[in-house]
Amino acid sequence: MATHDHALVRNAGPLWDEATRSPFLDALAAGNLPEDAFRRWLTQDYVFAKDLMTFQALLLAKAPRVCRKPLIEGLAALDKETSWFESHAVRMQVNLDIPPHPTCRRYTDFLVRCAYTQPCSVLLAILFGVEASYLAGWTALARSGPYAEFIERWSSAEFAAYVAVLGELAGRHPHEAAQEHFNEVLGHEREFWKMSWEG
Amino acid sequence: MATHDHALVRNAGPLWDEATRSPFLDALAAGNLPEDAFRRWLTQDYVFAKDLMTFQALLLAKAPRVCRKPLIEGLAALDKETSWFESHAVRMQVNLDIPPHPTCRRYTDFLVRCAYTQPCSVLLAILFGVEASYLAGWTALARSGPYAEFIERWSSAEFAAYVAVLGELAGRHPHEAAQEHFNEVLGHEREFWKMSWEG
Amino acid sequence: MATHDHALVRNAGPLWDEATRSPFLDALAAGNLPEDAFRRWLTQDYVFAKDLMTFQALLLAKAPRVCRKPLIEGLAALDKETSWFESHAVRMQVNLDIPPHPTCRRYTDFLVRCAYTQPCSVLLAILFGVEASYLAGWTALARSGPYAEFIERWSSAEFAAYVAVLGELAGRHPHEAAQEHFNEVLGHEREFWKMSWEG
Amino acid sequence: MATHDHALVRNAGPLWDEATRSPFLDALAAGNLPEDAFRRWLTQDYVFAKDLMTFQALLLAKAPRVCRKPLIEGLAALDKETSWFESHAVRMQVNLDIPPHPTCRRYTDFLVRCAYTQPCSVLLAILFGVEASYLAGWTALARSGPYAEFIERWSSAEFAAYVAVLGELAGRHPHEAAQEHFNEVLGHEREFWKMSWEG
C-alpha cells in the first residue's frame, strides 16, 4: 500500500501537505539552498536523531513480539544514519555538538513525553508519522543536484519498505488517540522544515 | 531569603523579568482585561495544572526523604487549586474540558519529559522556577479590582513560604544542568503569558 | 462495604488468609514476640514504606482527577507514618539505615516495576491489596499488650476508611489483569510476614 | 580481557561460582538431564528473554552515543535467539505461552525496576552480569551430547566478543552502585539455575 493511501495520512487533511512540502526542500532540489540553511538542517536533524533513538528504544520496550524485529532494524538504520551524518559533518567541517533549536526541542519534548506516557499503539502511529512524512517529502524531489545523495537516501526503496512496515504495524494496532498524535507529528514536521529554512 | 536573591533567579538574566511581567497581568490588575483573555488563561492554566500534578508526582517518586513532606504539601495545594478553578469555572460558565493550546502543550511536554528523564535535583530547580516566577508575577500587582481574589491567592504568605522552601531544596541539591532547565521554564512562562494575552 | 466483601478479596481464595494471618502477628498480640523479630519487622517495614511512597507517587502521576485527592491523602499519611517509625526507632535505638531483606526487595521490585509498566487501574488494585490485607491482619488482633499502639494504628477507623476508598476506586476502574496483580500482592504480603517471623 | 579478570567478576566473591555452576548444567552436559527440567528451563528462559529485551531497550534509551551500536546489536541477537527458541519449541512441542515461574518473575521484576530507576552506568554493569555469567556457565561445558547446539550457542566466539564489549563499556562507565547490582544479578542467576533443576 502506498503511504498516501494509509488511513492516518488520508485523515490528516491539509496537515499532510504542510508537513511534506517546504521551500527548504524545493531550494535543496533546485540547487540554490543557502549553505547556512543546509548546515542548520544538518545539525538539527542530527540532534533530533539522538532523541528519536530514545523514542524508538522506549517504543521497543513496550512493543509486542510481532513488532520487535522491524523496530530493531529501525534502530540499527537510525544508528547507521547517525554515523553517516557524522562523516558528512567532518567533511563539511560542521560542529554537531550544539544545543537543539527551540523548534527541534519542542518536537523531541513531545516525542519523549509520549514515549513514556502513551501505549505502544499510539507510539506506532507517531513513528509512522515521523518516517512517512519524511519519505514523502524527499520522494517528491528529483534525485539530482549537489544533494542527490541525501535525496536518494530518504527516497530509497529500502526506506520506503521500512515505512510500509511501520504503516502496517500502526494499522494492525489501532488506537482512538492515534490520529490525534499522528497529526501532532505532522505539525512538528512542518515547523521543523520552517525552522530549517528560516532559522 | 527573598526569591529574587536566589542564585537561580540572579543568574537567569533578563529572562526573569520576561517571565514575570506581562500585559495580561497589567490589564488584569488595572481591571481592563478582555473577558476572553481571562477565560483563555483560566482554562489553559487549569489544563496546565493537570500535567503539573503529573510532574510533581514524578518528582516525588524520585525525591529523598528530606524533600517528601513539602512536595506532598505542594501536591495537596495543587489539588485544592484544581477544585478552586472548577468552582470558578462553574460560576463563570466556562467549559474546562478543552484541549491544550499549543503553547501550553509545549510547556507540559517539556515538564513531563524532564520528569521522566532528569534527576531529582534538576526537577527541584524546574519546580522552583515554575512557582517562583508565578509568585513574582502576581506579587507585583495591587491586590484590588475584579480579580483581587486571584491576586491574593498567588501573592499570599502561604504561597511565598512554599516557594521559599522549594528554593531552599533546590539550593541544597545543586546540579550542573539546573540553571539551564530553570531558564527553559522561564521561557515557557513568558510564552504562556503571551498566549493568554494574544491568543 | 466491608473489605472482605470486595470482589478482589472474595476471588483471591486461600491467599487472602495466608496474607493476613501470621505467627508473627499472633505472638505480637499475645505479648510474646521475640525482640529481634519485632526489630526486623520494624526496620524492613520502614524500608518497604520508602519504596511504597515511590509506588504511590507513580500511581498518582497516572491517576485521573477523581482519584487524586484520596491518593494525595494516602501519600501524606504514609509520610506521617514514616516519621512515626523514625521516632520509634530513636526511642528503641534501632538503626533504620539498613539494606532491604531479599524478601522485602522482591516485594518492592514488583511494586516499582508495575508502577512504571501497568495502567492506573491495575495499580489501584495493587494498592488496595497492600492496604486492605494490612488492615485485615491488624484488625484481627486484640488492641492490648505492649504493641497496642501499633495494633490501634492499623485497625483505626481512619485507616479503614482509607482502605474503603481504595476499594471503591479499584472497583470503579476494573481491569482484566487486576485480580492477578492483587493476588501477587497477597503472595508478597505472606512472604513478608514469614520473613518478619523467621528472619 | 577474559571475563574472569574483570573487576566486577573478581570482586563478586563466591557469588560468581554460585551463579555459573549448577547441577542442571552438569546433567545437561553429561546427557542425563530429565526432560521436564529441560522443558522448564527452555520455557522460563524464553519468558525471561521477553523481559530482558524490555530491559535492554530501556538501557538503550538512556545510553550515550558510544554504547548504542553494541546495544542495538545485542537487541538484534536477542531477537534472533527468541526466534530460535520458538523453532525449538515447535519441534519439541513445547508450549511457550506460559506464566513466569516466581523465580523468573523476581529476576525480571528486578531488571525492569532497575531499567526505569537506575542510571545507564549501573544498567551496563547489570547487563554485563547477565551475559558474562551465562557465557561462563556454558563455556565450562564440553560441546557434545544431545544439547551440543545449545552449549555451542552460548560458548561461541561471537557471544564471547559481545560479552567482552559489554565488560569494556561497564568498565568505562563506572558507578559506585555497580558492584552491588552486579552481585544482585548473580544471586538471581543462581536461583534461576536452581529453579530449572528443582522446579
Coordinates of N, CA and C in Angstrom, one line a residue, chain D residues 9-130:
Chain D
V9 N 33.8 -9.1 38.2 CA 33.8 -10.5 38.5 C 34.7 -10.9 39.7
R10 N 35.9 -10.3 39.7 CA 36.8 -10.6 40.7 C 36.3 -10.2 42.1
N11 N 35.5 -9.1 42.1 CA 35.0 -8.6 43.4 C 33.7 -9.2 43.8
A12 N 33.2 -10.1 43.0 CA 31.9 -10.7 43.3 C 32.0 -11.8 44.4
G13 N 33.2 -12.3 44.6 CA 33.5 -13.3 45.5 C 32.8 -14.7 45.1
P14 N 32.4 -15.5 46.1 CA 31.9 -16.8 45.8 C 30.6 -16.8 45.0
L15 N 29.9 -15.6 45.0 CA 28.7 -15.5 44.2 C 28.9 -15.9 42.7
W16 N 30.1 -15.6 42.2 CA 30.4 -15.8 40.8 C 30.3 -17.3 40.5
D17 N 30.9 -18.2 41.3 CA 30.8 -19.6 41.1 C 29.4 -20.1 41.3
E18 N 28.7 -19.6 42.3 CA 27.3 -20.0 42.6 C 26.4 -19.7 41.4
A19 N 26.7 -18.6 40.6 CA 25.9 -18.2 39.5 C 26.2 -18.9 38.2
T20 N 27.4 -19.5 38.2 CA 27.8 -20.1 36.9 C 28.0 -21.6 36.9
R21 N 27.7 -22.2 38.0 CA 27.8 -23.7 38.1 C 26.5 -24.2 38.7
S22 N 26.1 -25.3 38.1 CA 24.8 -25.8 38.6 C 24.6 -27.3 38.2
P23 N 23.9 -28.0 39.0 CA 23.6 -29.4 38.7 C 22.9 -29.5 37.4
F24 N 22.1 -28.5 37.1 CA 21.3 -28.5 35.8 C 22.3 -28.6 34.6
L25 N 23.3 -27.7 34.7 CA 24.3 -27.6 33.5 C 25.1 -28.9 33.5
D26 N 25.5 -29.4 34.7 CA 26.3 -30.6 34.7 C 25.5 -31.8 34.0
A27 N 24.2 -31.9 34.4 CA 23.4 -33.0 33.9 C 23.2 -32.8 32.4
L28 N 23.0 -31.6 32.0 CA 22.8 -31.3 30.5 C 24.0 -31.7 29.8
A29 N 25.2 -31.4 30.3 CA 26.4 -31.7 29.6 C 26.7 -33.2 29.6
A30 N 26.3 -33.9 30.7 CA 26.5 -35.3 30.8 C 25.5 -36.1 30.1
G31 N 24.5 -35.4 29.6 CA 23.5 -36.2 28.7 C 22.4 -36.9 29.6
N32 N 22.3 -36.6 30.9 CA 21.3 -37.2 31.7 C 20.3 -36.2 32.4
L33 N 20.0 -35.2 31.6 CA 19.1 -34.2 32.1 C 17.7 -34.7 32.0
P34 N 16.9 -34.7 33.1 CA 15.5 -35.1 32.9 C 14.8 -34.1 31.9
E35 N 13.9 -34.7 31.1 CA 13.3 -33.9 30.0 C 12.4 -32.8 30.6
D36 N 11.8 -33.0 31.7 CA 10.9 -32.0 32.3 C 11.8 -30.8 32.8
A37 N 13.0 -31.1 33.2 CA 13.9 -30.0 33.7 C 14.3 -29.1 32.4
F38 N 14.6 -29.8 31.3 CA 14.9 -29.1 30.1 C 13.8 -28.2 29.6
R39 N 12.6 -28.8 29.6 CA 11.4 -28.0 29.2 C 11.2 -26.8 30.1
R40 N 11.3 -27.0 31.4 CA 11.1 -25.9 32.3 C 12.1 -24.8 32.0
W41 N 13.4 -25.2 31.9 CA 14.4 -24.2 31.6 C 14.1 -23.5 30.2
L42 N 13.8 -24.3 29.2 CA 13.5 -23.7 27.9 C 12.4 -22.7 27.9
T43 N 11.3 -23.0 28.6 CA 10.1 -22.1 28.6 C 10.4 -20.9 29.5
Q44 N 11.1 -21.1 30.6 CA 11.3 -20.0 31.5 C 12.4 -19.1 30.9
D45 N 13.4 -19.6 30.2 CA 14.4 -18.8 29.6 C 13.7 -17.9 28.5
Y46 N 12.8 -18.5 27.8 CA 12.1 -17.8 26.8 C 11.3 -16.6 27.4
V47 N 10.6 -16.9 28.5 CA 9.8 -15.9 29.2 C 10.7 -14.8 29.7
F48 N 11.9 -15.2 30.2 CA 12.9 -14.3 30.7 C 13.4 -13.4 29.6
A49 N 13.6 -14.0 28.4 CA 14.2 -13.2 27.3 C 13.2 -12.1 26.8
K50 N 11.9 -12.3 26.9 CA 11.0 -11.2 26.6 C 11.2 -10.0 27.4
D51 N 11.3 -10.2 28.7 CA 11.5 -9.1 29.6 C 13.0 -8.5 29.6
L52 N 13.9 -9.4 29.2 CA 15.3 -8.9 29.1 C 15.3 -7.9 27.9
M53 N 14.5 -8.2 26.9 CA 14.5 -7.3 25.7 C 14.0 -5.9 26.2
T54 N 13.0 -5.9 27.0 CA 12.5 -4.7 27.6 C 13.6 -3.9 28.3
F55 N 14.3 -4.7 29.2 CA 15.4 -4.1 29.9 C 16.5 -3.5 29.0
Q56 N 16.9 -4.3 27.9 CA 17.9 -3.8 27.0 C 17.4 -2.6 26.2
A57 N 16.1 -2.5 25.9 CA 15.6 -1.4 25.2 C 15.6 -0.1 26.1
L58 N 15.3 -0.3 27.3 CA 15.3 0.8 28.2 C 16.7 1.3 28.5
L59 N 17.6 0.4 28.6 CA 19.0 0.8 28.7 C 19.5 1.6 27.5
L60 N 19.1 1.1 26.3 CA 19.5 1.8 25.1 C 18.9 3.3 25.1
A61 N 17.7 3.4 25.6 CA 17.1 4.7 25.7 C 17.9 5.7 26.5
K62 N 18.7 5.2 27.4 CA 19.5 6.1 28.3 C 20.9 6.1 27.9
A63 N 21.3 5.4 26.9 CA 22.8 5.2 26.6 C 23.3 6.3 25.8
P64 N 24.6 6.7 26.1 CA 25.3 7.7 25.2 C 25.7 7.1 23.9
R65 N 26.0 7.9 23.0 CA 26.4 7.6 21.6 C 27.3 6.3 21.5
V66 N 28.3 6.3 22.3 CA 29.4 5.3 22.2 C 28.8 3.9 22.5
C67 N 27.8 3.8 23.3 CA 27.2 2.5 23.7 C 26.2 2.0 22.7
R68 N 25.7 2.8 21.8 CA 24.4 2.5 21.1 C 24.6 1.3 20.1
K69 N 25.7 1.3 19.4 CA 25.9 0.3 18.4 C 25.9 -1.1 19.0
P70 N 26.8 -1.4 20.0 CA 26.8 -2.7 20.6 C 25.4 -3.1 21.2
L71 N 24.8 -2.1 21.8 CA 23.5 -2.4 22.4 C 22.4 -2.8 21.4
I72 N 22.5 -2.1 20.3 CA 21.5 -2.5 19.2 C 21.8 -3.8 18.6
E73 N 23.1 -4.1 18.5 CA 23.5 -5.5 18.0 C 23.0 -6.5 19.1
G74 N 23.1 -6.2 20.3 CA 22.6 -7.1 21.4 C 21.1 -7.3 21.3
L75 N 20.4 -6.3 21.0 CA 18.9 -6.4 20.8 C 18.6 -7.3 19.6
A76 N 19.4 -7.1 18.5 CA 19.1 -8.0 17.3 C 19.5 -9.4 17.6
A77 N 20.5 -9.6 18.4 CA 20.9 -11.0 18.7 C 19.9 -11.7 19.6
L78 N 19.3 -10.9 20.5 CA 18.3 -11.4 21.4 C 17.0 -11.7 20.7
D79 N 16.7 -10.9 19.7 CA 15.5 -11.2 18.8 C 15.7 -12.5 18.0
K80 N 16.9 -12.7 17.5 CA 17.2 -13.9 16.8 C 17.1 -15.1 17.7
E81 N 17.6 -14.9 18.9 CA 17.5 -16.0 19.9 C 16.1 -16.4 20.2
T82 N 15.3 -15.4 20.3 CA 13.8 -15.6 20.5 C 13.2 -16.5 19.4
S83 N 13.6 -16.2 18.2 CA 13.0 -17.0 17.1 C 13.6 -18.4 17.2
W84 N 14.8 -18.5 17.5 CA 15.5 -19.8 17.7 C 14.8 -20.6 18.7
F85 N 14.5 -20.0 19.9 CA 13.7 -20.7 20.9 C 12.4 -21.2 20.4
E86 N 11.7 -20.3 19.6 CA 10.4 -20.7 19.1 C 10.4 -21.8 18.2
S87 N 11.5 -21.9 17.3 CA 11.6 -23.0 16.4 C 11.9 -24.3 17.2
H88 N 12.7 -24.2 18.2 CA 12.9 -25.4 19.0 C 11.6 -25.9 19.7
A89 N 10.9 -24.9 20.2 CA 9.6 -25.2 20.9 C 8.6 -25.9 20.0
V90 N 8.6 -25.5 18.8 CA 7.7 -26.1 17.8 C 8.1 -27.5 17.6
R91 N 9.4 -27.7 17.3 CA 9.9 -29.1 17.1 C 9.7 -30.0 18.3
M92 N 9.9 -29.4 19.5 CA 9.7 -30.3 20.7 C 8.3 -30.3 21.3
Q93 N 7.4 -29.6 20.6 CA 6.0 -29.5 21.0 C 5.9 -28.9 22.4
V94 N 6.7 -27.9 22.7 CA 6.6 -27.2 24.0 C 5.8 -25.9 23.8
N95 N 4.9 -25.7 24.7 CA 4.1 -24.5 24.7 C 4.8 -23.4 25.5
L96 N 5.1 -22.3 24.7 CA 5.9 -21.2 25.3 C 5.0 -20.1 25.9
D97 N 3.7 -20.2 25.7 CA 2.8 -19.2 26.2 C 2.4 -19.6 27.7
I98 N 3.3 -19.5 28.6 CA 3.0 -19.9 30.0 C 3.4 -18.7 30.9
P99 N 2.9 -18.7 32.1 CA 3.3 -17.6 33.0 C 4.7 -17.8 33.6
P100 N 5.3 -16.8 34.0 CA 6.7 -16.9 34.5 C 6.6 -17.7 35.9
H101 N 7.6 -18.5 36.1 CA 7.8 -19.1 37.4 C 8.2 -17.9 38.4
P102 N 7.8 -18.1 39.7 CA 8.1 -17.0 40.7 C 9.5 -16.6 40.6
T103 N 10.4 -17.5 40.5 CA 11.9 -17.2 40.5 C 12.2 -16.3 39.2
C104 N 11.6 -16.7 38.1 CA 11.9 -15.9 36.9 C 11.3 -14.5 37.0
R105 N 10.1 -14.5 37.6 CA 9.4 -13.2 37.8 C 10.2 -12.2 38.7
R106 N 10.8 -12.8 39.8 CA 11.6 -12.0 40.7 C 12.8 -11.4 39.9
Y107 N 13.4 -12.2 39.1 CA 14.5 -11.7 38.3 C 14.1 -10.6 37.4
T108 N 13.0 -10.7 36.7 CA 12.7 -9.7 35.7 C 12.0 -8.5 36.5
D109 N 11.4 -8.7 37.6 CA 11.0 -7.5 38.4 C 12.2 -6.7 38.7
F110 N 13.2 -7.3 39.2 CA 14.5 -6.6 39.5 C 15.0 -5.9 38.2
L111 N 15.1 -6.6 37.1 CA 15.7 -6.0 35.9 C 14.9 -4.8 35.4
V112 N 13.5 -4.9 35.4 CA 12.7 -3.8 34.8 C 12.6 -2.7 35.8
R113 N 12.6 -2.9 37.1 CA 12.6 -1.9 38.1 C 13.9 -1.0 37.9
C114 N 15.0 -1.7 37.8 CA 16.3 -1.0 37.6 C 16.4 -0.3 36.3
A115 N 15.8 -0.9 35.3 CA 15.9 -0.2 34.0 C 15.2 1.2 34.0
Y116 N 14.2 1.3 34.8 CA 13.5 2.6 34.9 C 14.1 3.5 35.9
T117 N 14.8 3.0 37.0 CA 15.2 3.8 38.1 C 16.7 4.1 38.2
Q118 N 17.5 3.2 37.5 CA 18.9 3.4 37.7 C 19.6 4.1 36.4
P119 N 20.7 4.7 36.7 CA 21.4 5.4 35.5 C 22.0 4.3 34.6
C120 N 22.4 4.8 33.4 CA 23.0 3.9 32.4 C 24.2 3.1 32.9
S121 N 25.0 3.7 33.7 CA 26.3 3.0 34.1 C 25.9 1.8 35.0
V122 N 24.9 1.9 35.8 CA 24.5 0.8 36.6 C 23.9 -0.3 35.7
L123 N 23.1 0.1 34.7 CA 22.5 -0.8 33.8 C 23.5 -1.6 33.0
L124 N 24.6 -0.9 32.6 CA 25.6 -1.6 31.9 C 26.2 -2.7 32.7
A125 N 26.5 -2.4 34.0 CA 27.0 -3.5 34.9 C 26.0 -4.6 35.1
I126 N 24.8 -4.3 35.1 CA 23.7 -5.4 35.2 C 23.7 -6.2 34.0
L127 N 23.7 -5.6 32.8 CA 23.7 -6.4 31.6 C 24.9 -7.3 31.4
F128 N 26.1 -6.7 31.8 CA 27.3 -7.4 31.7 C 27.2 -8.7 32.7
G129 N 26.6 -8.5 33.8 CA 26.4 -9.6 34.8 C 25.6 -10.7 34.2
V130 N 24.5 -10.3 33.6 CA 23.5 -11.3 33.0 C 24.3 -12.1 31.9

